[in-house]
């Protein structure tokens, strides 16, 4: 069945990476849900409302749901007696935000049941993107701590090495997300099944 709206189901966005200084400790990501309002008394009406109200991600393209994150770091660069520099610790603060649709008002019971299945599946899809982000940050942490360079009294060499690794790991995370979406949103994929299960009357 041809869907009325062309929607991009998921987009991950980097809201900001900044650098501070402090020792490293164990950490956990903060995960939060943000909703946008839709309406409808049938699955098709709800999906049409998503098409009209979903977050804009590029140009006039809207998304059903998406995952964004804000990442800041406390990094402890230490000068060594031999004139080198070492990154002694790196502690991230990660906030992941899942944006999902939320219907206004009551729906017929059969529609409400289909909506729950749709929403739960959509939330599970976005959680995978969240997990990819967490894994990226843990990889960054692992690659950062102990990074060192000789003749680097101002620690610029270490910072340059770190930036190169950050780009590699960011590119890796984005590609994982794209590959995952390609499968989920492809013919017979989980997201396509969720949409069809919502809009098709039973």
XYZ file of C-alpha atoms in Angstrom:
202
model
C 0.000 0.000 0.000
C 1.295 3.444 -0.875
C 1.693 5.589 2.203
C 0.217 9.054 2.037
C 3.199 10.813 3.644
C 6.847 10.364 2.914
C 8.386 10.359 6.347
C 11.891 9.847 7.578
C 11.462 7.578 10.565
C 14.565 8.286 12.519
C 17.282 10.873 12.662
C 20.068 11.102 15.177
C 21.561 14.515 15.749
C 24.539 15.750 17.653
C 23.437 18.768 19.644
C 26.833 19.657 21.038
C 30.185 18.427 22.286
C 32.154 20.608 24.660
C 35.224 20.045 26.803
C 35.787 20.754 30.494
C 38.365 19.404 32.945
C 37.905 17.027 35.894
C 38.766 13.454 36.952
C 36.860 10.474 35.539
C 34.173 8.519 37.382
C 31.583 5.901 36.495
C 28.639 7.355 34.577
C 25.196 6.538 33.235
C 23.355 8.157 30.362
C 20.287 10.264 31.145
C 17.442 9.206 28.859
C 14.311 11.320 28.443
C 11.221 11.329 26.237
C 9.845 14.402 24.481
C 6.473 14.188 22.723
C 4.696 16.103 19.986
C 0.934 16.249 19.746
C -1.162 14.486 17.099
C -4.871 13.689 16.742
C -7.175 11.244 14.997
C -9.920 8.695 15.461
C -8.502 6.079 13.112
C -5.054 4.681 12.443
C -4.905 6.448 9.106
C -5.901 9.792 10.652
C -3.225 9.391 13.321
C -0.613 8.647 10.691
C -1.708 11.627 8.619
C -1.407 13.803 11.725
C 2.129 12.507 12.237
C 2.876 13.547 8.674
C 1.596 17.039 9.363
C 3.074 17.544 12.834
C 6.204 15.410 13.103
C 9.501 17.188 13.762
C 11.142 18.740 10.706
C 14.634 17.327 10.212
C 15.704 18.720 6.822
C 13.993 21.041 4.370
C 10.347 19.988 4.353
C 10.988 16.416 5.513
C 9.350 15.315 8.707
C 10.138 12.369 10.930
C 7.831 10.018 12.828
C 10.293 9.821 15.724
C 13.917 10.639 16.304
C 16.745 10.426 18.797
C 19.084 13.281 19.654
C 21.802 13.634 22.221
C 23.870 16.213 24.055
C 27.359 15.177 25.086
C 29.805 17.121 27.248
C 33.125 15.995 28.689
C 35.293 16.669 31.705
C 38.852 15.866 30.670
C 41.981 15.932 32.817
C 45.080 16.675 30.720
C 48.280 16.315 32.757
C 51.802 17.507 31.944
C 54.549 14.976 32.530
C 58.005 15.598 33.924
C 59.596 14.711 30.577
C 57.673 17.472 28.786
C 54.934 15.232 27.438
C 51.188 15.243 28.032
C 48.731 12.523 28.996
C 44.935 12.515 29.095
C 44.524 11.059 32.562
C 40.748 10.890 32.668
C 37.675 11.619 30.569
C 34.215 11.704 32.107
C 31.179 12.145 29.845
C 27.784 13.619 30.601
C 25.321 12.209 28.102
C 21.671 13.207 27.719
C 19.650 11.256 25.151
C 16.264 12.586 24.064
C 13.690 10.434 22.277
C 11.009 12.415 20.441
C 7.795 10.445 19.904
C 4.187 11.211 18.879
C 1.416 11.445 21.473
C -2.303 11.470 20.541
C -4.692 14.009 22.045
C -7.987 12.789 23.470
C -9.574 9.352 23.541
C -9.655 6.909 20.643
C -11.926 3.962 19.844
C -10.707 0.879 21.698
C -9.542 -0.969 18.566
C -7.605 2.080 17.389
C -6.111 2.553 20.861
C -4.895 -1.050 20.804
C -3.266 -0.611 17.396
C -1.752 2.662 18.501
C -0.167 1.015 21.557
C 1.455 -1.635 19.368
C 2.706 1.076 17.009
C 4.047 3.301 19.781
C 5.763 0.483 21.674
C 7.475 -0.719 18.504
C 8.508 2.808 17.574
C 9.930 3.442 21.045
C 11.882 0.176 20.865
C 13.313 1.240 17.502
C 14.506 4.547 18.930
C 16.011 2.822 21.972
C 18.338 0.945 19.645
C 19.623 4.288 18.368
C 20.054 5.361 21.972
C 22.081 2.244 22.698
C 24.309 2.950 19.700
C 24.990 6.418 21.103
C 25.857 5.004 24.541
C 28.213 2.490 22.947
C 29.877 5.261 20.953
C 30.462 7.317 24.087
C 31.932 4.330 25.913
C 34.252 3.740 22.957
C 35.303 7.395 23.071
C 35.973 7.101 26.797
C 38.078 3.989 26.266
C 40.027 5.568 23.406
C 40.626 8.788 25.348
C 42.010 7.726 28.700
C 45.773 7.301 28.623
C 46.260 9.059 25.295
C 49.687 10.687 25.390
C 52.326 12.494 23.364
C 55.947 13.503 23.950
C 57.203 17.086 23.694
C 53.647 18.309 24.210
C 53.742 20.778 27.050
C 50.561 22.527 25.891
C 48.800 19.178 25.212
C 47.900 20.228 21.667
C 49.234 16.985 20.164
C 47.071 14.898 22.470
C 44.039 17.038 21.658
C 44.662 16.607 17.922
C 44.933 12.817 18.319
C 41.720 12.808 20.307
C 39.810 14.834 17.710
C 40.793 12.354 15.001
C 39.472 9.476 17.095
C 36.274 11.351 17.904
C 35.525 11.777 14.202
C 36.135 8.094 13.499
C 33.827 6.991 16.305
C 31.141 9.538 15.422
C 31.178 8.366 11.802
C 30.940 4.757 13.013
C 27.890 5.511 15.162
C 26.114 7.366 12.356
C 26.748 4.551 9.893
C 25.384 1.991 12.357
C 22.222 4.069 12.657
C 21.832 4.368 8.894
C 22.360 0.637 8.411
C 19.815 -0.159 11.112
C 17.219 2.176 9.591
C 17.803 0.708 6.143
C 16.767 -2.722 7.423
C 13.942 -1.545 9.699
C 12.428 0.773 7.090
C 12.940 -1.494 4.102
C 10.403 -3.765 2.460
C 8.946 -5.992 5.149
C 10.996 -4.286 7.850
C 9.792 -3.749 11.398
C 8.916 -0.064 10.972
C 7.000 -0.684 7.761
C 5.023 -3.413 9.522
C 4.264 -1.047 12.406
C 2.902 1.598 10.035
C 0.773 -0.875 8.089
C -0.516 -2.374 11.312
C -1.641 1.084 12.417
C -3.330 2.311 9.254
C -4.959 -0.928 8.057
C -8.394 -1.599 9.534
C -8.825 -5.083 10.934
